[in-house]
Coordinates of C-alpha atoms and ligand atoms in Angstrom, one line a residue:
Chain A
M3 CA 11.2 20.9 -11.5
T4 CA 10.9 17.5 -9.7
I5 CA 10.3 14.3 -11.8
S6 CA 6.8 14.4 -10.3
E7 CA 6.2 18.1 -11.1
K8 CA 7.4 17.5 -14.7
I9 CA 4.9 14.5 -15.1
I10 CA 1.8 16.3 -13.7
S11 CA 2.9 19.4 -15.7
A12 CA 2.8 17.4 -18.9
H13 CA -0.6 16.1 -18.1
V14 CA -2.4 19.2 -17.2
G15 CA -0.9 21.3 -19.7
R16 CA 0.7 24.0 -17.7
R17 CA 3.7 24.4 -15.2
V18 CA 2.7 23.3 -11.8
Q19 CA 4.6 23.4 -8.6
A20 CA 4.3 21.3 -5.3
G21 CA 1.2 22.3 -3.3
D22 CA -1.0 23.2 -6.3
L23 CA -4.1 21.4 -6.5
V24 CA -4.9 19.9 -9.9
V25 CA -7.5 17.7 -11.8
T26 CA -5.3 15.6 -13.9
P27 CA -6.1 13.2 -16.7
V28 CA -4.8 9.5 -16.0
D29 CA -3.2 7.0 -18.4
G30 CA -4.2 3.8 -16.6
V31 CA -6.4 2.6 -13.9
M32 CA -6.8 -0.9 -12.1
A33 CA -8.6 -2.3 -9.3
T34 CA -8.4 -5.7 -7.6
D35 CA -10.9 -8.4 -6.1
T36 CA -10.3 -6.6 -2.8
T37 CA -11.1 -3.1 -3.9
G38 CA -13.0 -3.7 -7.1
P39 CA -16.4 -4.6 -5.9
L40 CA -16.8 -1.7 -3.7
A41 CA -15.7 0.4 -6.4
L42 CA -18.1 -0.9 -9.0
K43 CA -20.8 -0.3 -6.6
A44 CA -19.9 3.3 -6.1
F45 CA -19.3 3.6 -9.9
A46 CA -23.1 2.6 -10.2
E47 CA -24.2 4.7 -7.5
M48 CA -22.4 7.9 -8.6
G49 CA -24.3 7.3 -12.2
G50 CA -21.5 5.7 -14.0
S51 CA -22.5 3.8 -17.2
R52 CA -19.4 3.5 -19.3
V53 CA -15.7 3.7 -18.2
F54 CA -13.9 6.6 -19.8
D55 CA -11.5 4.3 -22.0
P56 CA -11.8 0.5 -21.7
S57 CA -8.3 0.0 -23.3
K58 CA -6.9 1.8 -20.4
C59 CA -8.9 0.1 -17.4
A60 CA -8.2 -3.3 -16.0
L61 CA -9.5 -5.7 -13.1
I62 CA -7.3 -8.4 -11.6
L63 CA -8.2 -11.2 -9.7
D64 CA -5.2 -11.6 -7.5
H65 CA -5.9 -11.1 -3.7
A66 CA -7.8 -14.3 -3.0
V67 CA -7.4 -16.7 -5.8
P68 CA -8.6 -19.3 -6.3
P69 CA -11.5 -18.0 -4.4
P70 CA -11.6 -19.9 -0.8
N71 CA -15.2 -19.4 -0.3
E72 CA -18.6 -18.7 -2.0
R73 CA -18.7 -15.1 -0.9
I74 CA -15.4 -14.4 -2.8
A75 CA -16.3 -16.5 -5.6
N76 CA -19.3 -14.5 -6.3
L77 CA -17.3 -11.2 -5.9
H78 CA -15.0 -12.5 -8.7
S79 CA -18.2 -13.1 -10.9
M80 CA -19.4 -9.6 -10.5
L81 CA -16.1 -8.3 -11.8
R82 CA -16.1 -10.5 -14.7
V83 CA -19.7 -9.3 -15.6
F84 CA -18.6 -5.8 -15.3
A85 CA -15.5 -6.3 -17.4
K86 CA -17.3 -8.0 -20.2
E87 CA -19.9 -5.4 -20.2
Q88 CA -17.4 -2.5 -20.6
G89 CA -15.2 -4.5 -22.9
M90 CA -12.2 -4.0 -20.7
R91 CA -9.6 -6.6 -19.7
L92 CA -10.0 -8.6 -16.6
F93 CA -7.0 -10.9 -15.7
E94 CA -8.0 -14.2 -14.6
I95 CA -7.0 -16.3 -11.3
G96 CA -3.5 -17.3 -11.7
E97 CA -2.4 -14.4 -14.2
G98 CA -0.7 -12.8 -11.2
I99 CA -0.5 -9.9 -8.7
C100 CA -1.9 -6.7 -10.0
H101 CA 1.3 -4.7 -9.9
Q102 CA 3.4 -7.4 -11.7
V103 CA 0.6 -7.8 -14.4
M104 CA 0.3 -4.1 -15.2
V105 CA 4.0 -3.6 -15.7
E106 CA 4.2 -7.1 -17.8
H107 CA 1.1 -6.1 -19.9
Q108 CA 2.4 -2.3 -20.4
Y109 CA -0.7 -1.0 -18.9
V110 CA 1.9 1.7 -17.5
K111 CA 4.9 3.3 -19.0
P112 CA 7.4 5.9 -18.3
G113 CA 6.0 9.4 -17.9
D114 CA 2.5 8.1 -17.2
I115 CA 0.1 9.0 -14.3
F116 CA -1.5 5.8 -13.3
I117 CA -4.1 5.2 -10.6
G118 CA -4.6 2.0 -8.9
A119 CA -6.9 0.9 -6.2
D120 CA -4.0 -0.6 -4.1
S121 CA -1.8 1.0 -1.7
H122 CA 1.4 -0.5 -3.4
T123 CA 0.6 1.0 -6.6
S124 CA 3.7 3.0 -5.9
T125 CA 5.7 0.1 -7.6
Y126 CA 5.3 1.6 -11.0
G127 CA 7.6 4.4 -9.9
A128 CA 10.4 1.8 -11.0
L129 CA 9.3 2.7 -14.6
N130 CA 9.8 6.5 -14.2
A131 CA 6.0 6.8 -13.9
F132 CA 3.9 8.7 -11.4
A133 CA 1.6 6.1 -9.7
C134 CA -0.7 6.6 -6.8
G135 CA -2.7 4.0 -4.6
V136 CA -6.4 5.2 -4.0
G137 CA -9.4 3.6 -2.2
S138 CA -12.6 2.2 -4.1
T139 CA -14.6 5.4 -4.3
D140 CA -11.7 7.5 -5.8
L141 CA -11.2 4.6 -8.2
A142 CA -14.7 4.5 -9.3
A143 CA -14.7 8.3 -10.0
T144 CA -11.4 7.7 -12.1
L145 CA -13.0 4.9 -14.0
M146 CA -16.1 7.2 -14.8
T147 CA -14.3 10.6 -15.5
G148 CA -10.6 9.4 -16.6
K149 CA -9.5 12.0 -14.0
I150 CA -8.3 12.5 -10.5
W151 CA -8.0 15.6 -8.2
M152 CA -4.7 15.6 -6.4
K153 CA -2.3 18.1 -4.6
V154 CA 1.2 18.1 -6.2
P155 CA 3.5 16.5 -3.8
E156 CA 6.5 17.8 -2.3
T157 CA 9.4 15.5 -3.0
I158 CA 12.1 14.1 -0.6
K159 CA 15.2 13.0 -2.6
I160 CA 17.1 9.9 -1.3
I161 CA 20.6 9.6 -2.8
C162 CA 22.4 6.3 -2.2
H163 CA 26.0 6.4 -2.8
G164 CA 28.0 3.1 -3.4
K165 CA 27.3 -0.2 -5.0
L166 CA 25.6 -2.8 -2.7
Q167 CA 27.8 -5.7 -1.7
A168 CA 27.4 -9.0 -3.0
G169 CA 24.5 -10.9 -1.3
V170 CA 22.8 -7.6 -0.5
S171 CA 19.7 -6.7 -2.6
A172 CA 17.4 -4.1 -3.2
K173 CA 15.0 -5.4 -0.6
D174 CA 17.8 -5.0 2.0
L175 CA 18.3 -1.5 0.8
I176 CA 14.6 -0.6 0.9
L177 CA 14.2 -2.1 4.2
F178 CA 17.2 0.0 5.5
L179 CA 15.5 3.1 4.1
V180 CA 12.1 2.4 5.3
G181 CA 13.7 2.1 8.8
Q182 CA 15.2 5.6 8.3
I183 CA 12.3 7.4 6.9
T184 CA 9.8 5.4 9.1
I185 CA 6.3 4.5 8.4
S186 CA 4.9 8.0 8.3
G187 CA 8.0 9.9 7.3
A188 CA 6.9 10.6 3.5
T189 CA 3.1 11.0 4.2
Y190 CA 1.6 13.0 1.4
Q191 CA 5.3 13.3 -0.3
A192 CA 6.9 11.9 -3.5
I193 CA 10.4 10.3 -3.1
E194 CA 13.0 10.3 -5.8
F195 CA 15.7 7.8 -5.5
E196 CA 18.9 8.6 -7.1
G197 CA 22.6 7.4 -6.9
E198 CA 25.0 4.7 -7.7
A199 CA 23.1 2.0 -5.8
F200 CA 20.1 2.2 -8.1
E201 CA 21.7 2.8 -11.2
G202 CA 22.8 -0.7 -11.9
M203 CA 19.4 -2.1 -10.8
S204 CA 17.2 -4.3 -12.9
L205 CA 13.7 -3.3 -13.4
A206 CA 12.6 -5.9 -10.8
S207 CA 14.8 -4.5 -8.2
R208 CA 13.5 -1.2 -9.1
M209 CA 10.1 -2.4 -8.3
T210 CA 11.1 -3.8 -5.0
I211 CA 12.3 -0.2 -4.0
A212 CA 9.2 1.8 -5.4
N213 CA 6.9 -0.8 -3.9
M214 CA 7.9 0.1 -0.2
V215 CA 7.4 3.7 -0.5
A216 CA 3.8 2.7 0.7
E217 CA 5.7 1.6 3.9
M218 CA 7.0 5.2 4.2
G219 CA 3.5 6.8 3.9
G220 CA 4.5 8.1 0.4
K221 CA 2.2 9.2 -2.4
T222 CA 4.5 7.9 -5.0
G223 CA 8.2 7.0 -5.3
I224 CA 10.1 7.4 -8.5
V225 CA 13.5 5.9 -9.1
N226 CA 15.7 8.1 -11.3
P227 CA 15.7 6.5 -14.8
K228 CA 19.4 6.6 -15.2
G229 CA 20.5 3.0 -16.1
L230 CA 16.8 1.8 -16.5
E231 CA 16.6 -0.6 -19.4
L232 CA 13.3 -1.6 -20.8
E233 CA 12.3 -4.0 -23.8
Y234 CA 10.9 -0.6 -25.5
D235 CA 12.3 2.7 -26.2
F236 CA 11.1 5.6 -24.1
D237 CA 12.1 9.3 -23.0
P238 CA 13.4 9.3 -19.5
I239 CA 12.3 12.0 -17.3
Y240 CA 15.1 13.3 -15.1
P241 CA 14.6 16.2 -12.4
D242 CA 16.0 19.5 -13.2
A243 CA 19.3 20.6 -11.6
D244 CA 17.5 23.5 -9.6
A245 CA 14.5 21.2 -8.7
N246 CA 12.9 22.1 -5.1
Y247 CA 13.3 19.4 -2.8
L248 CA 11.6 19.2 0.9
R249 CA 14.7 17.3 2.1
V250 CA 17.5 15.7 0.4
L251 CA 18.8 12.7 2.2
E252 CA 22.2 10.9 1.5
F253 CA 23.5 7.4 2.4
Y254 CA 26.4 5.4 1.8
V255 CA 25.3 2.0 1.4
A256 CA 28.5 0.1 -0.1
D257 CA 28.8 -1.8 3.3
L258 CA 25.1 -2.3 4.2
E259 CA 24.7 -5.7 5.4
A260 CA 21.4 -8.0 5.2
Q261 CA 18.5 -6.1 6.9
I262 CA 15.3 -7.5 8.8
S263 CA 12.1 -5.9 9.9
I264 CA 11.1 -7.0 13.3
P265 CA 7.4 -7.7 14.3
S266 CA 5.1 -5.7 14.0
S267 CA 5.7 -2.7 11.9
P268 CA 7.7 -2.6 8.7
D269 CA 9.9 0.3 9.7
N270 CA 11.3 -1.6 12.8
V271 CA 14.2 -2.4 10.9
Q272 CA 17.8 -3.9 12.1
N273 CA 21.0 -5.6 11.0
I274 CA 20.3 -9.2 10.6
S275 CA 22.7 -10.0 13.3
I276 CA 20.5 -8.7 15.9
V277 CA 18.1 -11.6 15.4
E278 CA 20.3 -14.2 13.7
G279 CA 19.6 -17.7 15.1
L280 CA 15.9 -17.2 16.1
P281 CA 14.0 -20.5 15.2
I282 CA 11.3 -20.2 12.5
D283 CA 8.4 -22.1 11.6
Y284 CA 7.3 -20.8 8.2
A285 CA 9.1 -19.1 5.2
F286 CA 7.5 -17.2 2.4
I287 CA 8.9 -15.8 -0.9
G288 CA 6.2 -14.0 -3.1
T289 CA 4.3 -10.9 -3.4
C290 CA 4.5 -7.6 -5.4
C291 CA 7.4 -6.7 -3.6
N292 CA 9.7 -9.9 -4.0
G293 CA 8.0 -12.5 -6.1
R294 CA 9.9 -12.1 -9.5
L295 CA 12.3 -14.4 -11.3
E296 CA 15.4 -12.6 -9.7
D297 CA 14.0 -13.4 -6.4
L298 CA 13.4 -17.0 -7.1
R299 CA 16.7 -17.3 -8.6
S300 CA 18.4 -15.8 -5.5
A301 CA 16.6 -18.4 -3.4
A302 CA 17.6 -21.2 -5.8
Q303 CA 21.1 -20.2 -5.5
I304 CA 21.1 -20.8 -1.9
L305 CA 19.0 -24.1 -2.0
K306 CA 20.4 -25.7 -4.9
G307 CA 21.0 -29.6 -4.1
K308 CA 19.8 -29.0 -0.6
R309 CA 16.9 -29.6 1.7
I310 CA 15.2 -27.1 4.0
K311 CA 15.3 -27.7 7.6
E312 CA 12.6 -30.4 8.7
G313 CA 9.7 -29.0 10.3
V314 CA 9.9 -25.6 8.4
R315 CA 7.3 -25.0 5.9
F316 CA 8.2 -23.1 2.7
L317 CA 5.8 -21.4 0.4
I318 CA 6.5 -19.8 -3.0
G319 CA 4.1 -17.5 -4.6
P320 CA 5.3 -16.4 -8.2
A321 CA 4.1 -12.8 -9.0
S322 CA 2.7 -13.8 -12.4
K323 CA 2.0 -16.5 -14.6
S324 CA 5.0 -15.5 -16.8
V325 CA 7.4 -15.5 -13.9
L326 CA 6.1 -19.2 -13.1
L327 CA 6.7 -20.2 -16.6
D328 CA 10.3 -18.7 -16.8
A329 CA 11.0 -20.2 -13.3
M330 CA 9.8 -23.5 -14.7
N331 CA 11.4 -23.5 -18.2
E332 CA 15.0 -22.6 -16.6
G333 CA 14.9 -25.2 -13.9
T334 CA 14.8 -22.7 -10.9
L335 CA 11.3 -24.1 -10.0
Q336 CA 12.5 -27.6 -9.8
I337 CA 15.4 -26.6 -7.7
L338 CA 13.1 -24.9 -5.4
I339 CA 10.4 -27.8 -5.2
E340 CA 13.2 -30.5 -4.6
A341 CA 14.5 -28.2 -1.7
G342 CA 11.0 -28.5 -0.3
A343 CA 9.2 -25.6 -1.4
S344 CA 5.5 -25.6 -2.2
I345 CA 4.3 -23.5 -5.1
I346 CA 1.0 -21.7 -4.8
T347 CA -1.2 -20.0 -7.5
P348 CA 0.6 -16.6 -8.8
G349 CA -1.3 -14.0 -6.7
C350 CA -1.0 -12.3 -3.3
G351 CA -1.3 -15.7 -1.6
P352 CA -0.8 -15.7 2.1
C353 CA 0.4 -11.8 2.1
V354 CA -2.9 -10.4 3.3
G355 CA -4.4 -13.2 5.4
T356 CA -7.3 -14.2 3.4
H357 CA -6.2 -18.0 2.7
Q358 CA -3.2 -20.0 1.5
G359 CA -1.0 -20.4 4.5
V360 CA -2.3 -18.5 7.7
P361 CA 0.4 -19.0 10.3
G362 CA -0.5 -20.8 13.6
N363 CA -0.6 -19.3 17.1
N364 CA 3.0 -18.2 18.4
E365 CA 4.5 -19.2 14.9
T366 CA 7.4 -17.1 13.6
V367 CA 7.3 -16.4 9.8
I368 CA 10.1 -15.0 7.7
S369 CA 8.5 -13.4 4.8
A370 CA 9.8 -11.4 1.5
A371 CA 6.6 -9.5 1.5
N372 CA 6.4 -5.7 2.6
R373 CA 4.3 -5.7 5.6
N374 CA 4.3 -7.5 9.0
F375 CA 1.5 -5.6 10.9
K376 CA -0.1 -7.4 13.7
G377 CA -2.5 -9.9 12.2
R378 CA -1.5 -9.3 8.7
M379 CA -1.2 -12.8 7.5
G380 CA -4.5 -13.6 9.0
N381 CA -3.4 -14.5 12.8
P382 CA -2.5 -11.8 15.3
N383 CA -0.9 -14.4 17.5
S384 CA 2.1 -15.0 15.0
N385 CA 5.2 -12.9 14.4
I386 CA 6.1 -11.8 10.9
Y387 CA 10.0 -10.9 10.0
L388 CA 10.5 -9.1 6.7
A389 CA 13.6 -9.8 4.7
A390 CA 15.3 -10.2 1.3
P391 CA 14.4 -13.5 -0.7
A392 CA 18.0 -14.9 -0.1
T393 CA 17.5 -14.4 3.7
V394 CA 14.1 -16.3 3.5
A395 CA 15.8 -19.1 1.6
A396 CA 18.8 -19.1 4.0
S397 CA 16.6 -19.2 7.0
A398 CA 14.3 -22.0 5.5
L399 CA 17.5 -24.2 5.0
E400 CA 18.7 -23.4 8.6
G401 CA 15.4 -23.5 10.4
K402 CA 16.4 -20.1 12.0
I403 CA 17.1 -16.6 10.8
T404 CA 20.3 -16.7 8.8
N405 CA 22.2 -14.3 7.2
P406 CA 22.4 -15.7 3.4
V407 CA 26.3 -14.6 3.3
N408 CA 26.9 -17.3 6.0
V409 CA 25.6 -20.2 3.9
R410 CA 28.2 -22.2 2.1
L411 CA 27.2 -22.6 -1.6
Chain B
M20 CA -21.6 19.7 11.7
I21 CA -21.0 19.3 15.3
C22 CA -19.7 16.0 17.1
K23 CA -20.3 15.6 20.9
G24 CA -20.2 11.9 21.3
D25 CA -18.2 9.7 23.8
I26 CA -14.7 9.4 22.8
H27 CA -12.5 6.2 22.6
V28 CA -8.8 7.2 22.8
Y29 CA -5.9 5.1 20.9
G30 CA -2.2 5.4 20.2
D31 CA -0.1 6.2 17.1
N32 CA 0.4 4.3 13.9
I33 CA -3.0 2.3 13.8
D34 CA -2.8 0.3 10.7
T35 CA -5.5 -0.7 8.4
D36 CA -4.9 -4.4 9.4
R37 CA -5.8 -3.3 12.9
I38 CA -8.8 -1.1 11.8
I39 CA -10.2 -4.3 9.6
P40 CA -8.3 -7.3 9.2
G41 CA -7.7 -8.1 5.5
K42 CA -9.5 -11.7 5.9
Y43 CA -12.9 -9.6 6.5
T44 CA -12.7 -7.2 3.7
K45 CA -13.8 -9.2 0.9
T46 CA -17.5 -8.5 1.0
L47 CA -20.2 -6.0 -0.1
D48 CA -22.4 -6.7 3.1
L49 CA -20.9 -3.6 5.1
S50 CA -22.8 -4.5 8.2
T51 CA -20.3 -7.4 8.7
L52 CA -17.3 -5.0 9.0
A53 CA -18.7 -3.4 12.2
D54 CA -18.5 -7.0 13.9
H55 CA -14.9 -7.1 13.4
V56 CA -13.7 -3.4 13.6
L57 CA -10.5 -2.9 15.7
E58 CA -10.7 -6.5 16.7
D59 CA -6.7 -7.0 16.8
L60 CA -6.3 -3.8 18.8
D61 CA -9.4 -3.8 21.3
P62 CA -11.7 -6.9 21.2
S63 CA -14.2 -4.9 23.5
F64 CA -14.5 -1.9 21.0
K65 CA -17.3 -3.4 18.9
D66 CA -19.5 -3.7 22.1
K67 CA -18.9 -0.2 23.7
V68 CA -19.0 1.9 20.4
K69 CA -22.3 3.7 20.1
E70 CA -23.7 5.9 17.3
G71 CA -22.2 9.4 17.2
D72 CA -19.1 8.4 19.3
I73 CA -15.7 10.0 18.5
L74 CA -12.3 8.0 17.8
I75 CA -9.3 9.7 18.8
A76 CA -6.0 8.6 17.8
G77 CA -2.2 9.8 17.6
K78 CA 0.0 9.8 14.6
N79 CA -0.6 8.4 11.1
F80 CA -3.8 6.8 11.7
G81 CA -4.9 4.3 9.0
C82 CA -1.5 3.7 7.6
G83 CA -1.0 0.5 5.3
S84 CA -3.4 -0.6 2.6
S85 CA -5.8 1.3 0.7
R86 CA -8.9 -0.6 1.7
E87 CA -11.8 1.6 2.0
Q88 CA -13.3 -1.1 4.2
A89 CA -11.3 0.4 7.3
P90 CA -13.1 4.0 7.2
L91 CA -16.4 2.1 6.3
A92 CA -16.1 -0.3 9.3
L93 CA -15.7 2.6 11.8
K94 CA -18.5 4.4 10.1
Q95 CA -20.7 1.2 10.0
A96 CA -20.0 0.8 13.9
G97 CA -21.4 4.3 14.8
I98 CA -18.1 6.3 14.6
A99 CA -19.0 9.9 13.5
L100 CA -15.5 11.6 13.8
V101 CA -12.0 10.6 13.9
I102 CA -9.8 13.1 15.3
A103 CA -6.0 12.2 15.0
E104 CA -2.8 13.9 15.1
D105 CA -2.3 13.2 11.6
F106 CA -3.7 10.5 8.9
A107 CA -2.1 8.3 6.6
R108 CA -2.9 9.6 2.9
I109 CA -5.2 7.1 1.4
F110 CA -7.1 6.6 4.8
Y111 CA -7.6 10.4 4.6
R112 CA -9.0 10.5 1.2
N113 CA -11.1 7.4 1.5
A114 CA -12.8 8.6 4.7
I115 CA -13.8 11.7 3.3
N116 CA -14.8 10.0 0.1
I117 CA -17.3 7.8 2.1
G118 CA -18.5 10.8 4.1
L119 CA -16.8 9.9 7.4
A120 CA -15.6 13.1 9.1
I121 CA -12.1 13.5 10.2
I122 CA -10.1 16.2 11.7
E123 CA -6.3 16.5 11.8
I124 CA -5.2 18.6 14.8
G125 CA -1.4 18.0 15.3
P126 CA 0.0 17.0 18.7
H127 CA -2.6 16.8 21.4
T128 CA -3.2 15.7 25.1
I129 CA -7.0 14.4 24.8
S130 CA -7.2 11.7 27.1
E131 CA -10.2 9.1 28.1
N132 CA -11.4 11.6 30.6
S133 CA -11.8 14.5 28.1
R134 CA -15.0 15.7 26.9
I135 CA -15.1 16.6 23.4
E136 CA -17.0 19.1 21.1
A137 CA -15.9 19.1 17.6
H138 CA -16.9 21.7 14.8
V139 CA -16.0 19.8 11.9
L140 CA -16.3 22.2 9.1
E141 CA -15.0 25.0 10.9
G142 CA -12.2 22.8 12.0
K143 CA -12.3 23.3 16.0
V144 CA -12.1 20.7 18.5
Y145 CA -12.6 21.9 22.1
D146 CA -11.7 19.7 24.9
K147 CA -13.9 20.6 28.1
L148 CA -11.7 18.8 30.4
L149 CA -8.6 21.0 29.9
D150 CA -10.3 24.0 28.4
K151 CA -8.4 23.8 25.5
T152 CA -9.2 24.4 21.8
Y153 CA -7.4 22.8 18.9
D154 CA -7.4 24.2 15.4
A155 CA -7.5 21.7 12.6
V156 CA -5.2 21.5 9.8
K157 CA -7.1 22.9 6.8
M158 CA -8.7 20.7 4.2
P159 CA -8.6 21.8 0.5
Q160 CA -12.1 23.3 -0.4
V161 CA -12.9 20.1 -2.8
M162 CA -12.7 17.8 0.3
I163 CA -14.9 20.1 2.4
D164 CA -17.5 20.3 -0.4
I165 CA -17.3 16.1 -0.7
L166 CA -17.9 15.8 2.9
Q167 CA -20.7 18.3 2.9
E168 CA -22.4 16.4 0.2
G169 CA -21.9 13.2 2.2
G170 CA -19.3 11.6 0.0
L171 CA -17.8 11.5 -3.3
V172 CA -20.5 9.5 -4.7
N173 CA -23.3 12.2 -4.0
Y174 CA -20.6 14.8 -5.1
L175 CA -20.3 13.3 -8.4
K176 CA -23.9 12.3 -8.8
K177 CA -24.7 16.1 -8.5
H178 CA -21.6 17.8 -10.2
R179 CA -20.8 15.0 -12.7
D180 CA -16.9 16.5 -12.5
Y181 CA -14.5 17.9 -10.1
N182 CA -15.1 21.5 -9.1
I183 CA -11.5 22.9 -8.4
Ligands
SF4_525 S1 1.1 -9.3 -2.7 FE1 0.4 -8.4 -0.7 S2 1.1 -6.4 -0.8 FE2 1.2 -6.9 -2.9 S3 -0.8 -6.2 -3.8 FE3 -1.0 -8.3 -2.8 S4 -1.8 -8.3 -1.0 FE4 -1.0 -6.3 -1.4

């Protein structure tokens, strides 16, 4: 059995395989201020009164925080009232981005099935869990029943041989893989990531990998737990040696260079040398993909004692309050601010074009986020390049797209 | 469920940011979604679309975010059916859950001049221009049941649980 087949089998109490339709209990559910309001409306309309288990359900205010207008402020209030009535946790403004918060607060653990009303719910595959994004009405149904129906997915196994070179990060690797698989290459399917390149990765880096399964169209993406270290004990779930895979893809990544995604689709990925030297207006590090402490550290390593190029603006959105505090206490934040960064409230920030840093017409943005669709950051007349945090920092420093290995430290 | 509306034809990989930009999604006033539907793809769409029209697309329609506001915006604008080569996973579920009919037919040659007659539940799409019939990829029965009830809200109101 694949990892997905094992996890789902354990939940439904019988041996299932790819293609089977199941109704499975879930271990956790969350919605955000984008998907939550419609979910609560649907919950009431379908006759829901109590959520199935308040300790397993969470609402997170992250996509538009603090609220930029009265309409969104009122939606936030609606979520607060519901959480209070139900006795479930609501993560307030500034606690962080849903996916970071769910992992930090252990709403999801290895072996779990987790349903989130956000497409990047795949992120928890970093934890050896089966996690799927859904829309608001499915979320409402899961809140009410504690269950979801699904088809057990077929799995694509991606094996990456070799260790990444110094200066090349998990983000470069996943951008490369998104380019290979394409934006629809894993639709309806699960992915398993395996091999030396993943084994030495931190939880944060594994989250970056599993996060961008959404950019391959995948239902879930699970990193093989070999080498996974958590602050608590867990039973890792490995695939069987004779598991059935739809495809097995192998890559040798020891000489992979920094990668960049060119506007306006995340799978339009190139070696950075193709666009090096292109002037930028705006640099952004943050999001559920790359707003963690190791990401801020990699930027600080490049910017220590330096100033970013005049005329460039540089925003940083820590993925959570605890990331912000850690970065502050260890001095990383000071380095970044002194270099010219502006720090925004932990949350999605400018990632989804609602507020806090919409680019101007004809501007070029380099971002550590996961999506660069036209209009993604709120202005269809701007261009978004996606790269690793180190590349974003190096580019902010030079005022043009720059390979971080070429910056003298 | 037969659809014969006018058609609007677009290409591959139409993502949810182009169906409804993120900045318009934070609302419960669904009528405002229709004002901005597809605005970064075809600003003239919202003025030409009529009740009962059919949207035709290529591969991977609705990729990107989980926002249910995407199928809701199309439905609010009057779209009765989306026909595509294939759909992104969450969009597919969301559309059925809100009662927007969709049909997946694989590679097709439907163009602006085509006249379409679609039998949603039987899974047949007939292009009168080329006298060609497409067979839809079969949906799981539970999805057909949800669609027939007009969406997951009605389905669960009636059954209280999934019937699989
Ligand atoms: S940071 Fe961006 S991609 Fe992640 S959940 Fe927020 S809006 Fe979505």
